[in-house]
């Protein structure tokens, strides 16, 4: 048993923790006596809380195996993230569903504010909506019912993203549109503005490669993924667009079918990830090597969890249980489930793969959104 505990502690710098324990060694004044080492007292609980409180979830769990004291302290300071919820918009009516994947529980709420609206993007619990009838663009918080309007813009054939919550002074709304085989248009706006700012840019990529259908904001830049996997980067301060990275070298079968709805993009801690899916193969995950401008295939997420959807994908770390090191997809039509997961630890889908094809579902009917702090007040 002791051997197993020592092995579980490998990921923690035990020597560093031990060095912080007050030592109470003493030596007898009698020169004829051998030095006698005193027994070290236990580290005070308050100090132990400070030390273990700085560990990540994985190391916290390992530390809890040392002894009863460490176990109780580790549980006291352990912090685990909550996964986002999957939000489903009905085609008819105002009853919106929110699905908690950790509890596998669904909540239904009447939200007439979403009537006749199309989901565009989400961040920090805010939704960006578009109403095609009047070209109205607005932010909506489904938990507080707060609405923030933006200037009108035709978003019928393009996707949109924003950089921060609309209550932040750093919020920038970004959209890119394919004009013709040689020109694309980029429009930006911010809450409180009276109009969108639009600039045209020359496109040097093939026709399909210049149609952008995935957007992510990271480190002050908007990353745009095209239908064929090319990555463009837009700097909103300098208003410059550069195509920088060709698609990853993944198997050809990933492009043969489901080639435009089967890709997802997310960011975490300054890193960009893309997920390629195919109905006949396991997902392939790539991380952008920003120094060398190439994609590197990932065989593990290191405990991170990806929540993929067509409009806006999210990432989480420090999630407890089996959700770690996995990808969660929104449901696939005809299978009657709220979401489907793929475990990188086990290299399999849950439930077991049944030829999943994300091209078969409406990409605008669901989106991952930040879970509320107190859902009781919401319902």
One Martini backbone bead per residue (centre of mass of N, CA, C, O) as a GRO file, in nm:
protein
  379
    1UNK     BB    1   0.059   0.062  -0.022
    2UNK     BB    2   0.297   0.258   0.011
    3UNK     BB    3   0.399   0.230  -0.281
    4UNK     BB    4   0.148   0.350  -0.417
    5UNK     BB    5   0.164   0.629  -0.284
    6UNK     BB    6   0.438   0.710  -0.398
    7UNK     BB    7   0.356   0.695  -0.698
    8UNK     BB    8   0.122   0.914  -0.673
    9UNK     BB    9   0.348   1.150  -0.592
   10UNK     BB   10   0.523   1.224  -0.846
   11UNK     BB   11   0.381   1.503  -0.944
   12UNK     BB   12   0.506   1.601  -0.679
   13UNK     BB   13   0.710   1.821  -0.497
   14UNK     BB   14   0.809   1.686  -0.214
   15UNK     BB   15   1.072   1.833  -0.137
   16UNK     BB   16   0.942   2.114  -0.123
   17UNK     BB   17   0.741   2.051   0.100
   18UNK     BB   18   0.946   1.942   0.311
   19UNK     BB   19   1.114   2.210   0.335
   20UNK     BB   20   0.861   2.358   0.489
   21UNK     BB   21   0.913   2.188   0.728
   22UNK     BB   22   0.969   2.211   1.049
   23UNK     BB   23   1.266   2.168   1.214
   24UNK     BB   24   1.359   1.954   1.521
   25UNK     BB   25   1.674   1.953   1.578
   26UNK     BB   26   1.903   1.787   1.810
   27UNK     BB   27   2.196   1.826   2.034
   28UNK     BB   28   2.386   1.714   2.255
   29UNK     BB   29   2.619   1.847   2.494
   30UNK     BB   30   2.733   1.572   2.506
   31UNK     BB   31   3.014   1.440   2.354
   32UNK     BB   32   2.947   1.123   2.424
   33UNK     BB   33   2.696   1.165   2.258
   34UNK     BB   34   2.473   1.097   2.035
   35UNK     BB   35   2.295   1.225   1.806
   36UNK     BB   36   1.953   1.340   1.833
   37UNK     BB   37   1.667   1.303   1.647
   38UNK     BB   38   1.389   1.464   1.613
   39UNK     BB   39   1.063   1.469   1.577
   40UNK     BB   40   0.866   1.576   1.337
   41UNK     BB   41   0.628   1.779   1.306
   42UNK     BB   42   0.346   1.870   1.193
   43UNK     BB   43   0.207   2.049   0.970
   44UNK     BB   44   0.029   2.303   0.980
   45UNK     BB   45  -0.283   2.338   0.861
   46UNK     BB   46  -0.265   2.628   0.744
   47UNK     BB   47  -0.011   2.576   0.572
   48UNK     BB   48  -0.120   2.333   0.413
   49UNK     BB   49  -0.344   2.489   0.271
   50UNK     BB   50  -0.164   2.677   0.109
   51UNK     BB   51  -0.006   2.464  -0.047
   52UNK     BB   52  -0.242   2.284  -0.165
   53UNK     BB   53  -0.402   2.532  -0.288
   54UNK     BB   54  -0.174   2.548  -0.539
   55UNK     BB   55  -0.280   2.304  -0.662
   56UNK     BB   56  -0.387   2.108  -0.880
   57UNK     BB   57  -0.610   1.865  -0.915
   58UNK     BB   58  -0.417   1.626  -0.954
   59UNK     BB   59  -0.226   1.695  -0.710
   60UNK     BB   60  -0.442   1.699  -0.495
   61UNK     BB   61  -0.516   1.400  -0.514
   62UNK     BB   62  -0.235   1.294  -0.446
   63UNK     BB   63  -0.207   1.436  -0.166
   64UNK     BB   64  -0.457   1.281  -0.031
   65UNK     BB   65  -0.270   0.999   0.001
   66UNK     BB   66  -0.073   1.037   0.243
   67UNK     BB   67  -0.298   1.125   0.466
   68UNK     BB   68  -0.545   1.228   0.668
   69UNK     BB   69  -0.468   1.523   0.678
   70UNK     BB   70  -0.424   1.571   0.374
   71UNK     BB   71  -0.705   1.477   0.287
   72UNK     BB   72  -0.873   1.695   0.437
   73UNK     BB   73  -0.731   1.941   0.310
   74UNK     BB   74  -0.772   1.876   0.010
   75UNK     BB   75  -1.084   1.883   0.022
   76UNK     BB   76  -1.112   2.178   0.129
   77UNK     BB   77  -0.934   2.312  -0.134
   78UNK     BB   78  -1.084   2.195  -0.357
   79UNK     BB   79  -1.101   2.274  -0.714
   80UNK     BB   80  -1.373   2.260  -0.946
   81UNK     BB   81  -1.495   2.258  -1.243
   82UNK     BB   82  -1.750   2.346  -1.461
   83UNK     BB   83  -1.937   2.264  -1.702
   84UNK     BB   84  -2.096   2.329  -1.960
   85UNK     BB   85  -2.390   2.396  -2.127
   86UNK     BB   86  -2.652   2.271  -2.328
   87UNK     BB   87  -2.819   2.456  -2.578
   88UNK     BB   88  -3.167   2.447  -2.688
   89UNK     BB   89  -3.340   2.539  -2.982
   90UNK     BB   90  -3.642   2.573  -3.091
   91UNK     BB   91  -3.842   2.581  -3.374
   92UNK     BB   92  -4.084   2.589  -3.164
   93UNK     BB   93  -4.127   2.809  -2.946
   94UNK     BB   94  -3.991   2.895  -2.593
   95UNK     BB   95  -3.860   2.618  -2.508
   96UNK     BB   96  -3.563   2.590  -2.336
   97UNK     BB   97  -3.271   2.388  -2.320
   98UNK     BB   98  -3.066   2.260  -2.041
   99UNK     BB   99  -2.758   2.072  -2.031
  100UNK     BB  100  -2.604   1.867  -1.782
  101UNK     BB  101  -2.332   1.651  -1.815
  102UNK     BB  102  -2.264   1.576  -1.514
  103UNK     BB  103  -2.587   1.501  -1.439
  104UNK     BB  104  -2.784   1.445  -1.671
  105UNK     BB  105  -2.957   1.724  -1.691
  106UNK     BB  106  -3.272   1.888  -1.762
  107UNK     BB  107  -3.371   2.221  -1.848
  108UNK     BB  108  -3.670   2.427  -1.863
  109UNK     BB  109  -3.721   2.744  -2.045
  110UNK     BB  110  -3.874   3.043  -2.090
  111UNK     BB  111  -3.765   3.232  -2.404
  112UNK     BB  112  -3.898   3.482  -2.590
  113UNK     BB  113  -3.633   3.643  -2.676
  114UNK     BB  114  -3.554   3.406  -2.901
  115UNK     BB  115  -3.749   3.473  -3.103
  116UNK     BB  116  -3.642   3.461  -3.430
  117UNK     BB  117  -3.353   3.356  -3.355
  118UNK     BB  118  -2.997   3.331  -3.404
  119UNK     BB  119  -2.730   3.169  -3.335
  120UNK     BB  120  -2.367   3.266  -3.301
  121UNK     BB  121  -2.255   3.310  -2.992
  122UNK     BB  122  -2.032   3.252  -2.696
  123UNK     BB  123  -1.963   3.426  -2.371
  124UNK     BB  124  -1.983   3.451  -2.040
  125UNK     BB  125  -2.312   3.389  -2.077
  126UNK     BB  126  -2.331   3.510  -2.364
  127UNK     BB  127  -2.533   3.599  -2.640
  128UNK     BB  128  -2.532   3.598  -2.995
  129UNK     BB  129  -2.775   3.755  -3.202
  130UNK     BB  130  -3.002   3.693  -3.492
  131UNK     BB  131  -3.247   3.877  -3.696
  132UNK     BB  132  -3.346   3.840  -4.016
  133UNK     BB  133  -3.596   4.030  -4.056
  134UNK     BB  134  -3.422   4.306  -3.924
  135UNK     BB  135  -3.106   4.276  -3.872
  136UNK     BB  136  -3.067   4.205  -3.575
  137UNK     BB  137  -2.817   4.277  -3.322
  138UNK     BB  138  -2.750   4.087  -3.013
  139UNK     BB  139  -2.737   4.069  -2.671
  140UNK     BB  140  -2.785   3.775  -2.442
  141UNK     BB  141  -2.892   3.689  -2.109
  142UNK     BB  142  -3.052   3.405  -1.989
  143UNK     BB  143  -3.022   3.466  -1.668
  144UNK     BB  144  -3.095   3.799  -1.668
  145UNK     BB  145  -3.228   3.925  -1.947
  146UNK     BB  146  -3.020   4.084  -2.084
  147UNK     BB  147  -2.991   4.364  -2.324
  148UNK     BB  148  -2.772   4.431  -2.618
  149UNK     BB  149  -2.739   4.646  -2.869
  150UNK     BB  150  -2.675   4.659  -3.219
  151UNK     BB  151  -2.612   4.724  -3.513
  152UNK     BB  152  -2.712   4.669  -3.812
  153UNK     BB  153  -2.677   4.345  -3.996
  154UNK     BB  154  -2.592   4.124  -4.246
  155UNK     BB  155  -2.584   3.758  -4.137
  156UNK     BB  156  -2.672   3.524  -4.331
  157UNK     BB  157  -2.354   3.436  -4.459
  158UNK     BB  158  -2.225   3.449  -4.156
  159UNK     BB  159  -1.996   3.469  -3.901
  160UNK     BB  160  -1.956   3.516  -3.536
  161UNK     BB  161  -1.763   3.711  -3.290
  162UNK     BB  162  -1.625   3.762  -2.954
  163UNK     BB  163  -1.391   3.877  -2.695
  164UNK     BB  164  -1.615   3.974  -2.480
  165UNK     BB  165  -1.809   4.087  -2.274
  166UNK     BB  166  -2.034   4.355  -2.320
  167UNK     BB  167  -1.936   4.483  -2.030
  168UNK     BB  168  -1.670   4.517  -2.169
  169UNK     BB  169  -1.422   4.731  -2.307
  170UNK     BB  170  -1.303   4.466  -2.488
  171UNK     BB  171  -1.537   4.449  -2.683
  172UNK     BB  172  -1.544   4.258  -2.993
  173UNK     BB  173  -1.699   4.242  -3.304
  174UNK     BB  174  -1.681   3.968  -3.548
  175UNK     BB  175  -1.677   3.952  -3.918
  176UNK     BB  176  -1.679   3.730  -4.210
  177UNK     BB  177  -1.687   3.776  -4.579
  178UNK     BB  178  -1.766   3.643  -4.886
  179UNK     BB  179  -1.759   3.801  -5.197
  180UNK     BB  180  -1.522   3.670  -5.370
  181UNK     BB  181  -1.247   3.499  -5.492
  182UNK     BB  182  -1.071   3.789  -5.403
  183UNK     BB  183  -1.284   3.882  -5.168
  184UNK     BB  184  -1.301   4.010  -4.831
  185UNK     BB  185  -1.508   4.092  -4.544
  186UNK     BB  186  -1.459   4.305  -4.254
  187UNK     BB  187  -1.638   4.333  -3.941
  188UNK     BB  188  -1.676   4.579  -3.677
  189UNK     BB  189  -1.767   4.607  -3.321
  190UNK     BB  190  -1.937   4.777  -3.039
  191UNK     BB  191  -2.070   4.863  -2.765
  192UNK     BB  192  -2.227   5.180  -2.858
  193UNK     BB  193  -2.227   5.173  -3.143
  194UNK     BB  194  -2.361   5.299  -3.468
  195UNK     BB  195  -2.148   5.121  -3.641
  196UNK     BB  196  -1.990   4.948  -3.878
  197UNK     BB  197  -1.663   4.828  -3.965
  198UNK     BB  198  -1.548   4.805  -4.308
  199UNK     BB  199  -1.322   4.575  -4.483
  200UNK     BB  200  -1.124   4.496  -4.756
  201UNK     BB  201  -0.972   4.184  -4.882
  202UNK     BB  202  -0.737   4.002  -5.013
  203UNK     BB  203  -0.745   3.687  -5.184
  204UNK     BB  204  -0.505   3.390  -5.207
  205UNK     BB  205  -0.711   3.169  -5.208
  206UNK     BB  206  -0.903   2.943  -5.269
  207UNK     BB  207  -1.231   2.950  -5.270
  208UNK     BB  208  -1.296   2.759  -5.024
  209UNK     BB  209  -1.057   2.878  -4.839
  210UNK     BB  210  -1.228   3.172  -4.809
  211UNK     BB  211  -1.436   3.020  -4.628
  212UNK     BB  212  -1.549   3.104  -4.311
  213UNK     BB  213  -1.659   2.882  -4.009
  214UNK     BB  214  -1.441   2.965  -3.779
  215UNK     BB  215  -1.414   3.120  -3.446
  216UNK     BB  216  -1.140   3.277  -3.248
  217UNK     BB  217  -1.034   3.421  -2.944
  218UNK     BB  218  -0.672   3.513  -2.904
  219UNK     BB  219  -0.450   3.725  -2.787
  220UNK     BB  220  -0.601   3.968  -2.960
  221UNK     BB  221  -0.708   3.750  -3.175
  222UNK     BB  222  -0.854   3.636  -3.480
  223UNK     BB  223  -0.946   3.309  -3.564
  224UNK     BB  224  -0.969   3.157  -3.896
  225UNK     BB  225  -1.159   2.891  -4.030
  226UNK     BB  226  -1.181   2.708  -4.303
  227UNK     BB  227  -1.327   2.469  -4.488
  228UNK     BB  228  -1.018   2.351  -4.564
  229UNK     BB  229  -0.821   2.453  -4.297
  230UNK     BB  230  -0.745   2.733  -4.304
  231UNK     BB  231  -0.553   2.995  -4.136
  232UNK     BB  232  -0.658   3.304  -4.004
  233UNK     BB  233  -0.542   3.641  -3.900
  234UNK     BB  234  -0.685   3.900  -3.689
  235UNK     BB  235  -0.611   4.244  -3.623
  236UNK     BB  236  -0.802   4.486  -3.469
  237UNK     BB  237  -0.598   4.721  -3.435
  238UNK     BB  238  -0.460   4.698  -3.739
  239UNK     BB  239  -0.637   4.565  -3.957
  240UNK     BB  240  -0.516   4.266  -4.015
  241UNK     BB  241  -0.471   4.001  -4.268
  242UNK     BB  242  -0.347   3.656  -4.230
  243UNK     BB  243  -0.230   3.379  -4.397
  244UNK     BB  244  -0.050   3.112  -4.216
  245UNK     BB  245  -0.201   2.815  -4.214
  246UNK     BB  246  -0.220   2.513  -4.307
  247UNK     BB  247  -0.345   2.227  -4.305
  248UNK     BB  248  -0.355   1.943  -4.167
  249UNK     BB  249  -0.221   1.607  -4.182
  250UNK     BB  250  -0.482   1.430  -4.260
  251UNK     BB  251  -0.683   1.210  -4.350
  252UNK     BB  252  -0.872   1.200  -4.637
  253UNK     BB  253  -1.149   1.104  -4.509
  254UNK     BB  254  -1.209   1.382  -4.365
  255UNK     BB  255  -1.291   1.518  -4.659
  256UNK     BB  256  -1.511   1.336  -4.800
  257UNK     BB  257  -1.691   1.384  -4.532
  258UNK     BB  258  -1.806   1.622  -4.339
  259UNK     BB  259  -1.606   1.883  -4.413
  260UNK     BB  260  -1.759   2.141  -4.257
  261UNK     BB  261  -1.908   2.022  -3.984
  262UNK     BB  262  -1.650   1.834  -3.872
  263UNK     BB  263  -1.530   2.101  -3.751
  264UNK     BB  264  -1.329   2.233  -3.472
  265UNK     BB  265  -1.274   2.524  -3.248
  266UNK     BB  266  -1.029   2.613  -2.989
  267UNK     BB  267  -0.934   2.763  -2.669
  268UNK     BB  268  -0.633   2.757  -2.440
  269UNK     BB  269  -0.411   2.942  -2.292
  270UNK     BB  270  -0.314   3.045  -2.596
  271UNK     BB  271  -0.437   2.795  -2.746
  272UNK     BB  272  -0.493   2.609  -3.051
  273UNK     BB  273  -0.774   2.405  -3.154
  274UNK     BB  274  -0.848   2.113  -3.357
  275UNK     BB  275  -1.131   1.916  -3.487
  276UNK     BB  276  -1.154   1.607  -3.652
  277UNK     BB  277  -1.418   1.443  -3.828
  278UNK     BB  278  -1.553   1.101  -3.882
  279UNK     BB  279  -1.779   0.848  -3.931
  280UNK     BB  280  -1.514   0.625  -3.966
  281UNK     BB  281  -1.360   0.782  -3.726
  282UNK     BB  282  -1.163   0.910  -3.513
  283UNK     BB  283  -1.068   1.175  -3.376
  284UNK     BB  284  -0.870   1.468  -3.458
  285UNK     BB  285  -0.604   1.642  -3.284
  286UNK     BB  286  -0.490   1.990  -3.292
  287UNK     BB  287  -0.205   2.198  -3.238
  288UNK     BB  288  -0.073   2.512  -3.247
  289UNK     BB  289   0.236   2.605  -3.375
  290UNK     BB  290   0.325   2.936  -3.351
  291UNK     BB  291   0.626   2.935  -3.433
  292UNK     BB  292   0.604   2.721  -3.698
  293UNK     BB  293   0.324   2.705  -3.833
  294UNK     BB  294   0.191   2.427  -3.714
  295UNK     BB  295   0.043   2.115  -3.680
  296UNK     BB  296  -0.019   1.915  -3.382
  297UNK     BB  297  -0.071   1.613  -3.275
  298UNK     BB  298  -0.304   1.476  -3.033
  299UNK     BB  299  -0.321   1.208  -2.781
  300UNK     BB  300  -0.363   1.427  -2.551
  301UNK     BB  301  -0.512   1.663  -2.296
  302UNK     BB  302  -0.416   1.653  -1.995
  303UNK     BB  303  -0.733   1.668  -1.872
  304UNK     BB  304  -0.877   1.807  -2.074
  305UNK     BB  305  -1.188   1.963  -2.197
  306UNK     BB  306  -1.396   1.937  -2.483
  307UNK     BB  307  -1.656   2.157  -2.629
  308UNK     BB  308  -1.836   2.084  -2.917
  309UNK     BB  309  -1.937   2.323  -3.173
  310UNK     BB  310  -2.013   2.496  -3.449
  311UNK     BB  311  -2.008   2.795  -3.315
  312UNK     BB  312  -1.895   2.715  -3.002
  313UNK     BB  313  -1.611   2.631  -2.832
  314UNK     BB  314  -1.489   2.466  -2.531
  315UNK     BB  315  -1.290   2.477  -2.225
  316UNK     BB  316  -1.155   2.253  -1.962
  317UNK     BB  317  -1.037   2.227  -1.632
  318UNK     BB  318  -1.073   2.058  -1.348
  319UNK     BB  319  -1.251   1.799  -1.392
  320UNK     BB  320  -1.433   1.566  -1.263
  321UNK     BB  321  -1.381   1.256  -1.357
  322UNK     BB  322  -1.464   1.123  -1.681
  323UNK     BB  323  -1.440   1.411  -1.838
  324UNK     BB  324  -1.157   1.382  -1.869
  325UNK     BB  325  -0.994   1.365  -2.160
  326UNK     BB  326  -1.232   1.493  -2.350
  327UNK     BB  327  -1.504   1.491  -2.589
  328UNK     BB  328  -1.791   1.707  -2.640
  329UNK     BB  329  -2.087   1.655  -2.814
  330UNK     BB  330  -2.343   1.725  -2.969
  331UNK     BB  331  -2.600   1.598  -3.084
  332UNK     BB  332  -2.725   1.350  -3.298
  333UNK     BB  333  -2.926   1.290  -3.523
  334UNK     BB  334  -3.130   0.997  -3.443
  335UNK     BB  335  -3.009   0.929  -3.128
  336UNK     BB  336  -3.144   1.077  -2.869
  337UNK     BB  337  -2.914   1.271  -2.760
  338UNK     BB  338  -2.747   1.529  -2.605
  339UNK     BB  339  -2.460   1.378  -2.585
  340UNK     BB  340  -2.121   1.306  -2.698
  341UNK     BB  341  -1.833   1.108  -2.624
  342UNK     BB  342  -1.464   1.123  -2.622
  343UNK     BB  343  -1.202   0.910  -2.522
  344UNK     BB  344  -0.852   0.923  -2.492
  345UNK     BB  345  -0.803   0.687  -2.293
  346UNK     BB  346  -1.000   0.471  -2.473
  347UNK     BB  347  -1.058   0.521  -2.775
  348UNK     BB  348  -1.379   0.615  -2.748
  349UNK     BB  349  -1.710   0.613  -2.760
  350UNK     BB  350  -2.000   0.771  -2.584
  351UNK     BB  351  -2.138   0.583  -2.716
  352UNK     BB  352  -2.075   0.364  -2.920
  353UNK     BB  353  -2.005   0.380  -3.228
  354UNK     BB  354  -2.257   0.499  -3.499
  355UNK     BB  355  -2.174   0.677  -3.728
  356UNK     BB  356  -2.098   0.971  -3.680
  357UNK     BB  357  -2.272   1.278  -3.813
  358UNK     BB  358  -2.251   1.629  -3.807
  359UNK     BB  359  -2.399   1.685  -4.091
  360UNK     BB  360  -2.706   1.597  -3.981
  361UNK     BB  361  -2.720   1.871  -3.829
  362UNK     BB  362  -2.817   2.160  -3.691
  363UNK     BB  363  -2.590   2.417  -3.619
  364UNK     BB  364  -2.825   2.629  -3.478
  365UNK     BB  365  -2.960   2.454  -3.220
  366UNK     BB  366  -2.676   2.467  -3.059
  367UNK     BB  367  -2.489   2.547  -2.743
  368UNK     BB  368  -2.227   2.631  -2.547
  369UNK     BB  369  -2.265   2.735  -2.200
  370UNK     BB  370  -2.235   2.891  -1.930
  371UNK     BB  371  -2.287   2.818  -1.620
  372UNK     BB  372  -2.462   2.886  -1.351
  373UNK     BB  373  -2.434   2.970  -1.021
  374UNK     BB  374  -2.768   3.006  -0.994
  375UNK     BB  375  -3.037   2.828  -1.111
  376UNK     BB  376  -3.283   2.887  -0.923
  377UNK     BB  377  -3.318   3.187  -1.016
  378UNK     BB  378  -3.378   3.121  -1.316
  379UNK     BB  379  -3.639   2.917  -1.273
   0.00000   0.00000   0.00000
